[in-house]
């Protein structure tokens, strides 16, 4: 067989070198900075939804949030607070289902996602509620519709109760902060363990099975996404445990439920019927303290109602805005 010409051979060698460098760079990102791969996917989702990224220093903390501008300046602003181990991106499936008139604001809470984390800072319900109140003041949007999921639901309840001038209406989704019926997740937390801890793909599978009722609703994690996710969560383990100690076992673990009786704004409570994290019995406990709240139980959802049944969640939010009445 005739030997390759020198220029062609050189080009092949150069291409091989470039490919090798690319593979090496990819491996470095995967194993040293796994969150970069996750951010890349989030960026793709953000562009598809036409969301914009915003950053600001508010009361000494650097915040990051995404927004969708509303088509009607007189329509409400919706602010959405994510849950424990979550981030602003948890709300992205809900975005297309919400009325385009509304301005949507999805922050990473301090310590989470792309917002600032300060070593040894308090990330419990009360401290985060004060941070959120400062964030709402910075938005300067007037009283907002405040939605919170899980840990974010507990924070939203405290903000609505303690800073009523900044919250016009409130929606709590699978909200933490009350003493619900015992389940495996709650008992593990009380025992000092983190049932959301991820060390390998097996524990990741367990994590997702607890969060989601239907497997088809889980976010896709094609290779190498699963590897990147596991590595990122390993790095987060100590921080996650410190937050769980605060919101799950400290003297303020029921602060949101205790404050809920002071919520006078129109409200909606949204729960997954198969929630294995915050048992659905928690919805009735919140409802006892918020008699004005409509209760919505979603029969095809686990804990991640905002991702499992986004259209039904959006319908409940639209009801809150259009028909909800105060206490």
PDB file of C-alpha atoms in Angstrom:
ATOM      1  CA  UNK A   1       0.000   0.000   0.000  1.00  0.00           C
ATOM      2  CA  UNK A   2       1.300   3.435  -0.881  1.00  0.00           C
ATOM      3  CA  UNK A   3       2.556   5.425   2.101  1.00  0.00           C
ATOM      4  CA  UNK A   4       0.611   8.537   3.088  1.00  0.00           C
ATOM      5  CA  UNK A   5       2.020  11.789   1.814  1.00  0.00           C
ATOM      6  CA  UNK A   6       3.894  13.811   4.382  1.00  0.00           C
ATOM      7  CA  UNK A   7       1.385  16.707   4.627  1.00  0.00           C
ATOM      8  CA  UNK A   8      -1.554  14.328   5.028  1.00  0.00           C
ATOM      9  CA  UNK A   9       0.228  12.288   7.678  1.00  0.00           C
ATOM     10  CA  UNK A  10       1.149  15.460   9.524  1.00  0.00           C
ATOM     11  CA  UNK A  11      -2.483  16.561   9.444  1.00  0.00           C
ATOM     12  CA  UNK A  12      -3.593  13.228  10.898  1.00  0.00           C
ATOM     13  CA  UNK A  13      -1.020  13.482  13.663  1.00  0.00           C
ATOM     14  CA  UNK A  14      -2.108  17.035  14.418  1.00  0.00           C
ATOM     15  CA  UNK A  15      -5.768  15.972  14.532  1.00  0.00           C
ATOM     16  CA  UNK A  16      -4.909  13.103  16.850  1.00  0.00           C
ATOM     17  CA  UNK A  17      -3.013  15.478  19.122  1.00  0.00           C
ATOM     18  CA  UNK A  18      -5.951  17.891  19.217  1.00  0.00           C
ATOM     19  CA  UNK A  19      -8.326  15.028  20.007  1.00  0.00           C
ATOM     20  CA  UNK A  20      -6.022  13.810  22.779  1.00  0.00           C
ATOM     21  CA  UNK A  21      -5.846  17.283  24.258  1.00  0.00           C
ATOM     22  CA  UNK A  22      -9.629  17.581  24.054  1.00  0.00           C
ATOM     23  CA  UNK A  23     -10.134  14.243  25.793  1.00  0.00           C
ATOM     24  CA  UNK A  24      -7.622  15.199  28.480  1.00  0.00           C
ATOM     25  CA  UNK A  25      -9.344  18.547  29.018  1.00  0.00           C
ATOM     26  CA  UNK A  26     -12.734  16.831  29.193  1.00  0.00           C
ATOM     27  CA  UNK A  27     -11.408  14.343  31.758  1.00  0.00           C
ATOM     28  CA  UNK A  28      -9.952  17.185  33.832  1.00  0.00           C
ATOM     29  CA  UNK A  29     -13.299  18.996  33.880  1.00  0.00           C
ATOM     30  CA  UNK A  30     -15.173  15.813  34.710  1.00  0.00           C
ATOM     31  CA  UNK A  31     -12.990  14.818  37.629  1.00  0.00           C
ATOM     32  CA  UNK A  32     -11.769  18.185  38.935  1.00  0.00           C
ATOM     33  CA  UNK A  33     -14.694  20.501  38.160  1.00  0.00           C
ATOM     34  CA  UNK A  34     -17.736  18.260  37.654  1.00  0.00           C
ATOM     35  CA  UNK A  35     -20.145  21.145  38.169  1.00  0.00           C
ATOM     36  CA  UNK A  36     -18.947  22.689  34.890  1.00  0.00           C
ATOM     37  CA  UNK A  37     -20.677  19.899  32.963  1.00  0.00           C
ATOM     38  CA  UNK A  38     -23.849  20.411  34.975  1.00  0.00           C
ATOM     39  CA  UNK A  39     -23.688  24.159  34.355  1.00  0.00           C
ATOM     40  CA  UNK A  40     -23.353  23.536  30.625  1.00  0.00           C
ATOM     41  CA  UNK A  41     -26.620  21.585  30.589  1.00  0.00           C
ATOM     42  CA  UNK A  42     -28.350  24.218  32.717  1.00  0.00           C
ATOM     43  CA  UNK A  43     -27.129  26.847  30.259  1.00  0.00           C
ATOM     44  CA  UNK A  44     -28.720  24.952  27.391  1.00  0.00           C
ATOM     45  CA  UNK A  45     -32.031  24.820  29.253  1.00  0.00           C
ATOM     46  CA  UNK A  46     -31.818  28.501  30.162  1.00  0.00           C
ATOM     47  CA  UNK A  47     -31.281  29.566  26.552  1.00  0.00           C
ATOM     48  CA  UNK A  48     -34.166  27.403  25.352  1.00  0.00           C
ATOM     49  CA  UNK A  49     -36.477  29.076  27.898  1.00  0.00           C
ATOM     50  CA  UNK A  50     -35.087  32.549  27.090  1.00  0.00           C
ATOM     51  CA  UNK A  51     -34.101  33.213  30.682  1.00  0.00           C
ATOM     52  CA  UNK A  52     -31.546  35.817  31.650  1.00  0.00           C
ATOM     53  CA  UNK A  53     -28.926  35.541  34.389  1.00  0.00           C
ATOM     54  CA  UNK A  54     -28.610  38.252  37.021  1.00  0.00           C
ATOM     55  CA  UNK A  55     -26.086  38.799  39.796  1.00  0.00           C
ATOM     56  CA  UNK A  56     -25.943  41.331  42.599  1.00  0.00           C
ATOM     57  CA  UNK A  57     -24.481  41.843  46.049  1.00  0.00           C
ATOM     58  CA  UNK A  58     -27.330  42.199  48.520  1.00  0.00           C
ATOM     59  CA  UNK A  59     -26.638  42.919  52.191  1.00  0.00           C
ATOM     60  CA  UNK A  60     -23.099  41.600  51.786  1.00  0.00           C
ATOM     61  CA  UNK A  61     -23.997  38.386  49.924  1.00  0.00           C
ATOM     62  CA  UNK A  62     -23.533  37.662  46.226  1.00  0.00           C
ATOM     63  CA  UNK A  63     -26.784  36.377  44.735  1.00  0.00           C
ATOM     64  CA  UNK A  64     -27.373  34.724  41.386  1.00  0.00           C
ATOM     65  CA  UNK A  65     -30.797  34.299  39.834  1.00  0.00           C
ATOM     66  CA  UNK A  66     -32.506  33.764  36.498  1.00  0.00           C
ATOM     67  CA  UNK A  67     -35.475  35.699  35.187  1.00  0.00           C
ATOM     68  CA  UNK A  68     -38.112  35.603  32.518  1.00  0.00           C
ATOM     69  CA  UNK A  69     -39.462  39.058  31.738  1.00  0.00           C
ATOM     70  CA  UNK A  70     -43.229  39.390  31.858  1.00  0.00           C
ATOM     71  CA  UNK A  71     -45.280  40.686  28.944  1.00  0.00           C
ATOM     72  CA  UNK A  72     -47.458  42.842  31.210  1.00  0.00           C
ATOM     73  CA  UNK A  73     -45.756  45.317  33.543  1.00  0.00           C
ATOM     74  CA  UNK A  74     -48.883  45.404  35.713  1.00  0.00           C
ATOM     75  CA  UNK A  75     -48.943  41.613  36.193  1.00  0.00           C
ATOM     76  CA  UNK A  76     -47.485  40.016  39.337  1.00  0.00           C
ATOM     77  CA  UNK A  77     -43.861  39.028  39.850  1.00  0.00           C
ATOM     78  CA  UNK A  78     -43.405  35.390  40.905  1.00  0.00           C
ATOM     79  CA  UNK A  79     -40.373  34.544  43.045  1.00  0.00           C
ATOM     80  CA  UNK A  80     -39.606  30.823  43.395  1.00  0.00           C
ATOM     81  CA  UNK A  81     -37.424  29.325  46.148  1.00  0.00           C
ATOM     82  CA  UNK A  82     -35.836  25.908  45.613  1.00  0.00           C
ATOM     83  CA  UNK A  83     -35.467  23.139  48.169  1.00  0.00           C
ATOM     84  CA  UNK A  84     -32.684  21.309  49.994  1.00  0.00           C
ATOM     85  CA  UNK A  85     -29.927  20.057  47.613  1.00  0.00           C
ATOM     86  CA  UNK A  86     -31.728  21.974  44.855  1.00  0.00           C
ATOM     87  CA  UNK A  87     -31.134  25.098  42.789  1.00  0.00           C
ATOM     88  CA  UNK A  88     -32.977  27.636  40.670  1.00  0.00           C
ATOM     89  CA  UNK A  89     -32.997  25.167  37.781  1.00  0.00           C
ATOM     90  CA  UNK A  90     -35.506  22.947  39.608  1.00  0.00           C
ATOM     91  CA  UNK A  91     -38.198  25.399  38.481  1.00  0.00           C
ATOM     92  CA  UNK A  92     -37.392  25.318  34.784  1.00  0.00           C
ATOM     93  CA  UNK A  93     -40.046  22.739  33.857  1.00  0.00           C
ATOM     94  CA  UNK A  94     -42.673  25.009  35.375  1.00  0.00           C
ATOM     95  CA  UNK A  95     -41.633  28.092  33.377  1.00  0.00           C
ATOM     96  CA  UNK A  96     -43.401  27.236  30.074  1.00  0.00           C
ATOM     97  CA  UNK A  97     -46.634  26.446  31.923  1.00  0.00           C
ATOM     98  CA  UNK A  98     -46.937  29.832  33.640  1.00  0.00           C
ATOM     99  CA  UNK A  99     -48.749  32.761  32.076  1.00  0.00           C
ATOM    100  CA  UNK A 100     -46.377  34.775  29.889  1.00  0.00           C
ATOM    101  CA  UNK A 101     -47.679  37.993  31.465  1.00  0.00           C
ATOM    102  CA  UNK A 102     -45.853  37.200  34.708  1.00  0.00           C
ATOM    103  CA  UNK A 103     -42.278  38.122  35.518  1.00  0.00           C
ATOM    104  CA  UNK A 104     -40.556  34.999  36.890  1.00  0.00           C
ATOM    105  CA  UNK A 105     -37.590  35.206  39.273  1.00  0.00           C
ATOM    106  CA  UNK A 106     -35.713  32.065  40.337  1.00  0.00           C
ATOM    107  CA  UNK A 107     -32.819  32.650  42.763  1.00  0.00           C
ATOM    108  CA  UNK A 108     -30.203  30.301  44.114  1.00  0.00           C
ATOM    109  CA  UNK A 109     -30.536  30.662  47.868  1.00  0.00           C
ATOM    110  CA  UNK A 110     -27.369  31.778  49.676  1.00  0.00           C
ATOM    111  CA  UNK A 111     -25.022  28.816  49.971  1.00  0.00           C
ATOM    112  CA  UNK A 112     -26.582  26.935  47.063  1.00  0.00           C
ATOM    113  CA  UNK A 113     -26.061  26.833  43.318  1.00  0.00           C
ATOM    114  CA  UNK A 114     -24.288  29.916  42.000  1.00  0.00           C
ATOM    115  CA  UNK A 115     -25.029  32.184  44.954  1.00  0.00           C
ATOM    116  CA  UNK A 116     -22.342  32.866  47.535  1.00  0.00           C
ATOM    117  CA  UNK A 117     -21.478  30.386  50.274  1.00  0.00           C
ATOM    118  CA  UNK A 118     -19.741  31.744  53.355  1.00  0.00           C
ATOM    119  CA  UNK A 119     -17.996  29.239  55.593  1.00  0.00           C
ATOM    120  CA  UNK A 120     -19.805  28.536  58.876  1.00  0.00           C
ATOM    121  CA  UNK A 121     -22.736  30.796  57.937  1.00  0.00           C
ATOM    122  CA  UNK A 122     -26.219  29.972  59.192  1.00  0.00           C
ATOM    123  CA  UNK A 123     -28.338  28.411  56.431  1.00  0.00           C
ATOM    124  CA  UNK A 124     -31.343  27.572  58.589  1.00  0.00           C
ATOM    125  CA  UNK A 125     -34.930  28.622  58.002  1.00  0.00           C
ATOM    126  CA  UNK A 126     -34.791  31.880  59.960  1.00  0.00           C
ATOM    127  CA  UNK A 127     -31.501  33.159  58.523  1.00  0.00           C
ATOM    128  CA  UNK A 128     -32.479  32.301  54.954  1.00  0.00           C
ATOM    129  CA  UNK A 129     -35.874  33.993  55.408  1.00  0.00           C
ATOM    130  CA  UNK A 130     -34.096  37.202  56.383  1.00  0.00           C
ATOM    131  CA  UNK A 131     -31.862  36.905  53.304  1.00  0.00           C
ATOM    132  CA  UNK A 132     -34.894  36.359  51.060  1.00  0.00           C
ATOM    133  CA  UNK A 133     -36.618  39.408  52.526  1.00  0.00           C
ATOM    134  CA  UNK A 134     -33.541  41.467  51.615  1.00  0.00           C
ATOM    135  CA  UNK A 135     -33.578  39.946  48.119  1.00  0.00           C
ATOM    136  CA  UNK A 136     -37.227  40.931  47.653  1.00  0.00           C
ATOM    137  CA  UNK A 137     -36.412  44.457  48.743  1.00  0.00           C
ATOM    138  CA  UNK A 138     -33.630  44.553  46.155  1.00  0.00           C
ATOM    139  CA  UNK A 139     -36.017  43.412  43.388  1.00  0.00           C
ATOM    140  CA  UNK A 140     -38.183  46.442  44.133  1.00  0.00           C
ATOM    141  CA  UNK A 141     -41.143  44.721  42.478  1.00  0.00           C
ATOM    142  CA  UNK A 142     -43.677  45.462  45.199  1.00  0.00           C
ATOM    143  CA  UNK A 143     -45.391  42.584  47.008  1.00  0.00           C
ATOM    144  CA  UNK A 144     -44.676  39.377  45.078  1.00  0.00           C
ATOM    145  CA  UNK A 145     -46.237  35.974  44.651  1.00  0.00           C
ATOM    146  CA  UNK A 146     -43.797  33.842  46.654  1.00  0.00           C
ATOM    147  CA  UNK A 147     -43.544  30.128  45.858  1.00  0.00           C
ATOM    148  CA  UNK A 148     -41.347  27.742  47.834  1.00  0.00           C
ATOM    149  CA  UNK A 149     -40.604  24.054  47.449  1.00  0.00           C
ATOM    150  CA  UNK A 150     -39.529  21.757  50.319  1.00  0.00           C
ATOM    151  CA  UNK A 151     -36.920  23.676  52.370  1.00  0.00           C
ATOM    152  CA  UNK A 152     -37.784  26.688  50.202  1.00  0.00           C
ATOM    153  CA  UNK A 153     -41.418  26.220  51.214  1.00  0.00           C
ATOM    154  CA  UNK A 154     -40.494  26.514  54.871  1.00  0.00           C
ATOM    155  CA  UNK A 155     -38.499  29.651  54.088  1.00  0.00           C
ATOM    156  CA  UNK A 156     -41.410  31.087  52.063  1.00  0.00           C
ATOM    157  CA  UNK A 157     -43.799  30.487  54.973  1.00  0.00           C
ATOM    158  CA  UNK A 158     -41.516  32.438  57.321  1.00  0.00           C
ATOM    159  CA  UNK A 159     -41.085  35.296  54.842  1.00  0.00           C
ATOM    160  CA  UNK A 160     -44.847  35.573  54.291  1.00  0.00           C
ATOM    161  CA  UNK A 161     -45.488  35.590  58.039  1.00  0.00           C
ATOM    162  CA  UNK A 162     -42.664  37.890  59.145  1.00  0.00           C
ATOM    163  CA  UNK A 163     -42.419  40.238  56.138  1.00  0.00           C
ATOM    164  CA  UNK A 164     -46.043  40.514  54.944  1.00  0.00           C
ATOM    165  CA  UNK A 165     -45.447  43.833  53.164  1.00  0.00           C
ATOM    166  CA  UNK A 166     -43.233  42.013  50.654  1.00  0.00           C
ATOM    167  CA  UNK A 167     -45.500  39.039  49.911  1.00  0.00           C
ATOM    168  CA  UNK A 168     -48.911  39.415  48.273  1.00  0.00           C
ATOM    169  CA  UNK A 169     -49.654  35.683  47.898  1.00  0.00           C
ATOM    170  CA  UNK A 170     -47.865  32.512  48.898  1.00  0.00           C
ATOM    171  CA  UNK A 171     -47.662  28.987  47.525  1.00  0.00           C
ATOM    172  CA  UNK A 172     -46.085  26.161  49.514  1.00  0.00           C
ATOM    173  CA  UNK A 173     -45.081  23.021  47.599  1.00  0.00           C
ATOM    174  CA  UNK A 174     -44.235  19.937  49.682  1.00  0.00           C
ATOM    175  CA  UNK A 175     -43.014  22.368  52.322  1.00  0.00           C
ATOM    176  CA  UNK A 176     -40.767  21.453  55.221  1.00  0.00           C
ATOM    177  CA  UNK A 177     -41.208  22.953  58.676  1.00  0.00           C
ATOM    178  CA  UNK A 178     -43.971  20.983  60.419  1.00  0.00           C
ATOM    179  CA  UNK A 179     -44.000  17.718  62.355  1.00  0.00           C
ATOM    180  CA  UNK A 180     -45.440  15.306  59.782  1.00  0.00           C
ATOM    181  CA  UNK A 181     -46.123  11.598  60.215  1.00  0.00           C
ATOM    182  CA  UNK A 182     -42.993   9.478  60.583  1.00  0.00           C
ATOM    183  CA  UNK A 183     -41.447   8.129  57.400  1.00  0.00           C
ATOM    184  CA  UNK A 184     -38.079   6.602  56.533  1.00  0.00           C
ATOM    185  CA  UNK A 185     -36.645   9.935  55.412  1.00  0.00           C
ATOM    186  CA  UNK A 186     -37.627  11.792  58.572  1.00  0.00           C
ATOM    187  CA  UNK A 187     -36.413   9.040  60.873  1.00  0.00           C
ATOM    188  CA  UNK A 188     -33.029   8.988  59.123  1.00  0.00           C
ATOM    189  CA  UNK A 189     -32.696  12.749  59.591  1.00  0.00           C
ATOM    190  CA  UNK A 190     -33.525  12.493  63.286  1.00  0.00           C
ATOM    191  CA  UNK A 191     -30.936   9.721  63.553  1.00  0.00           C
ATOM    192  CA  UNK A 192     -28.254  12.115  62.312  1.00  0.00           C
ATOM    193  CA  UNK A 193     -27.950  10.705  58.800  1.00  0.00           C
ATOM    194  CA  UNK A 194     -28.395  12.402  55.439  1.00  0.00           C
ATOM    195  CA  UNK A 195     -30.770  10.260  53.367  1.00  0.00           C
ATOM    196  CA  UNK A 196     -29.980  12.504  50.396  1.00  0.00           C
ATOM    197  CA  UNK A 197     -26.236  11.846  50.576  1.00  0.00           C
ATOM    198  CA  UNK A 198     -24.696  10.574  47.338  1.00  0.00           C
ATOM    199  CA  UNK A 199     -21.466   8.568  47.193  1.00  0.00           C
ATOM    200  CA  UNK A 200     -21.907   6.506  44.035  1.00  0.00           C
ATOM    201  CA  UNK A 201     -24.393   5.669  41.310  1.00  0.00           C
ATOM    202  CA  UNK A 202     -26.288   3.298  43.613  1.00  0.00           C
ATOM    203  CA  UNK A 203     -26.923   6.020  46.208  1.00  0.00           C
ATOM    204  CA  UNK A 204     -27.819   8.410  43.376  1.00  0.00           C
ATOM    205  CA  UNK A 205     -30.461   5.942  42.223  1.00  0.00           C
ATOM    206  CA  UNK A 206     -31.819   5.763  45.772  1.00  0.00           C
ATOM    207  CA  UNK A 207     -31.884   9.567  45.982  1.00  0.00           C
ATOM    208  CA  UNK A 208     -33.874   9.874  42.755  1.00  0.00           C
ATOM    209  CA  UNK A 209     -36.266   7.082  43.733  1.00  0.00           C
ATOM    210  CA  UNK A 210     -37.107   8.928  46.961  1.00  0.00           C
ATOM    211  CA  UNK A 211     -37.632  12.256  45.174  1.00  0.00           C
ATOM    212  CA  UNK A 212     -39.697  11.104  42.192  1.00  0.00           C
ATOM    213  CA  UNK A 213     -42.763   8.901  42.129  1.00  0.00           C
ATOM    214  CA  UNK A 214     -42.632   8.154  38.401  1.00  0.00           C
ATOM    215  CA  UNK A 215     -39.313   7.222  36.865  1.00  0.00           C
ATOM    216  CA  UNK A 216     -40.218   8.949  33.598  1.00  0.00           C
ATOM    217  CA  UNK A 217     -40.313  12.311  35.403  1.00  0.00           C
ATOM    218  CA  UNK A 218     -36.680  12.172  36.500  1.00  0.00           C
ATOM    219  CA  UNK A 219     -34.249  14.517  34.762  1.00  0.00           C
ATOM    220  CA  UNK A 220     -32.182  12.648  32.163  1.00  0.00           C
ATOM    221  CA  UNK A 221     -28.592  11.941  33.191  1.00  0.00           C
ATOM    222  CA  UNK A 222     -26.854  10.460  30.154  1.00  0.00           C
ATOM    223  CA  UNK A 223     -23.154   9.668  30.379  1.00  0.00           C
ATOM    224  CA  UNK A 224     -21.117  11.454  31.635  1.00  0.00           C
ATOM    225  CA  UNK A 225     -23.795  13.490  33.442  1.00  0.00           C
ATOM    226  CA  UNK A 226     -24.326  10.872  36.126  1.00  0.00           C
ATOM    227  CA  UNK A 227     -20.599  10.733  36.904  1.00  0.00           C
ATOM    228  CA  UNK A 228     -20.393  14.517  37.109  1.00  0.00           C
ATOM    229  CA  UNK A 229     -23.459  14.662  39.356  1.00  0.00           C
ATOM    230  CA  UNK A 230     -22.084  12.060  41.769  1.00  0.00           C
ATOM    231  CA  UNK A 231     -18.718  13.783  41.981  1.00  0.00           C
ATOM    232  CA  UNK A 232     -20.322  17.171  42.572  1.00  0.00           C
ATOM    233  CA  UNK A 233     -22.563  15.843  45.331  1.00  0.00           C
ATOM    234  CA  UNK A 234     -19.625  14.158  47.052  1.00  0.00           C
ATOM    235  CA  UNK A 235     -17.969  17.559  47.276  1.00  0.00           C
ATOM    236  CA  UNK A 236     -21.165  19.018  48.755  1.00  0.00           C
ATOM    237  CA  UNK A 237     -21.599  16.368  51.475  1.00  0.00           C
ATOM    238  CA  UNK A 238     -20.280  18.347  54.456  1.00  0.00           C
ATOM    239  CA  UNK A 239     -22.277  21.456  53.570  1.00  0.00           C
ATOM    240  CA  UNK A 240     -25.453  19.458  52.981  1.00  0.00           C
ATOM    241  CA  UNK A 241     -25.083  17.742  56.346  1.00  0.00           C
ATOM    242  CA  UNK A 242     -24.618  21.057  58.144  1.00  0.00           C
ATOM    243  CA  UNK A 243     -27.785  22.479  56.588  1.00  0.00           C
ATOM    244  CA  UNK A 244     -29.777  19.338  57.333  1.00  0.00           C
ATOM    245  CA  UNK A 245     -28.652  19.471  60.957  1.00  0.00           C
ATOM    246  CA  UNK A 246     -30.047  23.005  61.128  1.00  0.00           C
ATOM    247  CA  UNK A 247     -33.379  22.551  59.354  1.00  0.00           C
ATOM    248  CA  UNK A 248     -34.032  18.957  60.428  1.00  0.00           C
ATOM    249  CA  UNK A 249     -32.883  18.643  64.025  1.00  0.00           C
ATOM    250  CA  UNK A 250     -32.319  22.069  65.581  1.00  0.00           C
ATOM    251  CA  UNK A 251     -34.699  24.102  67.713  1.00  0.00           C
ATOM    252  CA  UNK A 252     -35.937  25.937  64.603  1.00  0.00           C
ATOM    253  CA  UNK A 253     -36.963  22.893  62.577  1.00  0.00           C
ATOM    254  CA  UNK A 254     -40.651  23.693  63.155  1.00  0.00           C
ATOM    255  CA  UNK A 255     -40.306  27.480  62.912  1.00  0.00           C
ATOM    256  CA  UNK A 256     -42.136  27.669  59.547  1.00  0.00           C
ATOM    257  CA  UNK A 257     -45.134  25.750  60.853  1.00  0.00           C
ATOM    258  CA  UNK A 258     -45.209  27.824  64.035  1.00  0.00           C
ATOM    259  CA  UNK A 259     -45.229  31.013  61.968  1.00  0.00           C
ATOM    260  CA  UNK A 260     -47.821  29.784  59.468  1.00  0.00           C
ATOM    261  CA  UNK A 261     -50.666  30.925  61.726  1.00  0.00           C
ATOM    262  CA  UNK A 262     -49.573  34.496  61.043  1.00  0.00           C
ATOM    263  CA  UNK A 263     -49.902  34.129  57.259  1.00  0.00           C
ATOM    264  CA  UNK A 264     -52.904  36.178  56.173  1.00  0.00           C
ATOM    265  CA  UNK A 265     -52.205  36.365  52.446  1.00  0.00           C
ATOM    266  CA  UNK A 266     -54.074  34.232  49.918  1.00  0.00           C
ATOM    267  CA  UNK A 267     -52.350  30.849  49.848  1.00  0.00           C
ATOM    268  CA  UNK A 268     -52.211  27.496  48.147  1.00  0.00           C
ATOM    269  CA  UNK A 269     -50.720  24.242  49.428  1.00  0.00           C
ATOM    270  CA  UNK A 270     -49.530  21.779  46.781  1.00  0.00           C
ATOM    271  CA  UNK A 271     -48.383  18.256  47.657  1.00  0.00           C
ATOM    272  CA  UNK A 272     -47.476  15.021  45.975  1.00  0.00           C
ATOM    273  CA  UNK A 273     -49.684  12.170  47.152  1.00  0.00           C
ATOM    274  CA  UNK A 274     -46.625   9.888  47.153  1.00  0.00           C
ATOM    275  CA  UNK A 275     -44.178  12.318  48.777  1.00  0.00           C
ATOM    276  CA  UNK A 276     -41.609  10.147  50.572  1.00  0.00           C
ATOM    277  CA  UNK A 277     -39.686  13.158  51.909  1.00  0.00           C
ATOM    278  CA  UNK A 278     -42.255  15.503  53.462  1.00  0.00           C
ATOM    279  CA  UNK A 279     -45.188  13.200  54.145  1.00  0.00           C
ATOM    280  CA  UNK A 280     -48.523  14.473  52.723  1.00  0.00           C
ATOM    281  CA  UNK A 281     -49.838  14.687  56.293  1.00  0.00           C
ATOM    282  CA  UNK A 282     -47.816  17.915  56.491  1.00  0.00           C
ATOM    283  CA  UNK A 283     -50.272  19.623  54.132  1.00  0.00           C
ATOM    284  CA  UNK A 284     -53.138  19.205  56.615  1.00  0.00           C
ATOM    285  CA  UNK A 285     -50.954  20.566  59.419  1.00  0.00           C
ATOM    286  CA  UNK A 286     -50.186  23.689  57.406  1.00  0.00           C
ATOM    287  CA  UNK A 287     -53.858  23.967  56.420  1.00  0.00           C
ATOM    288  CA  UNK A 288     -54.928  23.971  60.073  1.00  0.00           C
ATOM    289  CA  UNK A 289     -52.883  27.142  60.547  1.00  0.00           C
ATOM    290  CA  UNK A 290     -53.783  28.643  57.166  1.00  0.00           C
ATOM    291  CA  UNK A 291     -57.532  28.102  56.757  1.00  0.00           C
ATOM    292  CA  UNK A 292     -57.593  30.401  53.725  1.00  0.00           C
ATOM    293  CA  UNK A 293     -55.262  28.056  51.826  1.00  0.00           C
ATOM    294  CA  UNK A 294     -56.528  25.834  49.050  1.00  0.00           C
ATOM    295  CA  UNK A 295     -55.157  22.270  49.274  1.00  0.00           C
ATOM    296  CA  UNK A 296     -54.056  20.547  46.044  1.00  0.00           C
ATOM    297  CA  UNK A 297     -52.987  16.901  46.213  1.00  0.00           C
ATOM    298  CA  UNK A 298     -51.337  15.593  43.027  1.00  0.00           C
ATOM    299  CA  UNK A 299     -51.891  11.870  42.654  1.00  0.00           C
ATOM    300  CA  UNK A 300     -49.035  11.194  40.204  1.00  0.00           C
ATOM    301  CA  UNK A 301     -46.327  13.003  42.140  1.00  0.00           C
ATOM    302  CA  UNK A 302     -43.774  12.316  44.793  1.00  0.00           C
ATOM    303  CA  UNK A 303     -41.744  15.098  46.388  1.00  0.00           C
ATOM    304  CA  UNK A 304     -40.837  16.910  43.144  1.00  0.00           C
ATOM    305  CA  UNK A 305     -44.304  18.146  42.204  1.00  0.00           C
ATOM    306  CA  UNK A 306     -42.895  21.139  40.310  1.00  0.00           C
ATOM    307  CA  UNK A 307     -41.059  18.734  37.968  1.00  0.00           C
ATOM    308  CA  UNK A 308     -43.453  15.784  37.952  1.00  0.00           C
ATOM    309  CA  UNK A 309     -46.726  17.623  37.257  1.00  0.00           C
ATOM    310  CA  UNK A 310     -45.745  21.156  36.221  1.00  0.00           C
ATOM    311  CA  UNK A 311     -48.989  21.858  34.385  1.00  0.00           C
ATOM    312  CA  UNK A 312     -51.101  21.001  37.419  1.00  0.00           C
ATOM    313  CA  UNK A 313     -48.816  23.068  39.637  1.00  0.00           C
ATOM    314  CA  UNK A 314     -49.174  25.993  37.213  1.00  0.00           C
ATOM    315  CA  UNK A 315     -52.964  25.648  37.304  1.00  0.00           C
ATOM    316  CA  UNK A 316     -52.860  25.884  41.104  1.00  0.00           C
ATOM    317  CA  UNK A 317     -50.604  28.940  40.938  1.00  0.00           C
ATOM    318  CA  UNK A 318     -52.922  30.625  38.427  1.00  0.00           C
ATOM    319  CA  UNK A 319     -55.838  29.930  40.789  1.00  0.00           C
ATOM    320  CA  UNK A 320     -53.852  31.501  43.637  1.00  0.00           C
ATOM    321  CA  UNK A 321     -53.260  34.664  41.625  1.00  0.00           C
ATOM    322  CA  UNK A 322     -56.720  34.979  40.120  1.00  0.00           C
ATOM    323  CA  UNK A 323     -59.026  33.628  42.830  1.00  0.00           C
ATOM    324  CA  UNK A 324     -57.139  33.227  46.109  1.00  0.00           C
ATOM    325  CA  UNK A 325     -58.574  35.192  49.038  1.00  0.00           C
ATOM    326  CA  UNK A 326     -56.882  36.321  52.261  1.00  0.00           C
ATOM    327  CA  UNK A 327     -57.639  35.011  55.724  1.00  0.00           C
TER     328      UNK A 327
END
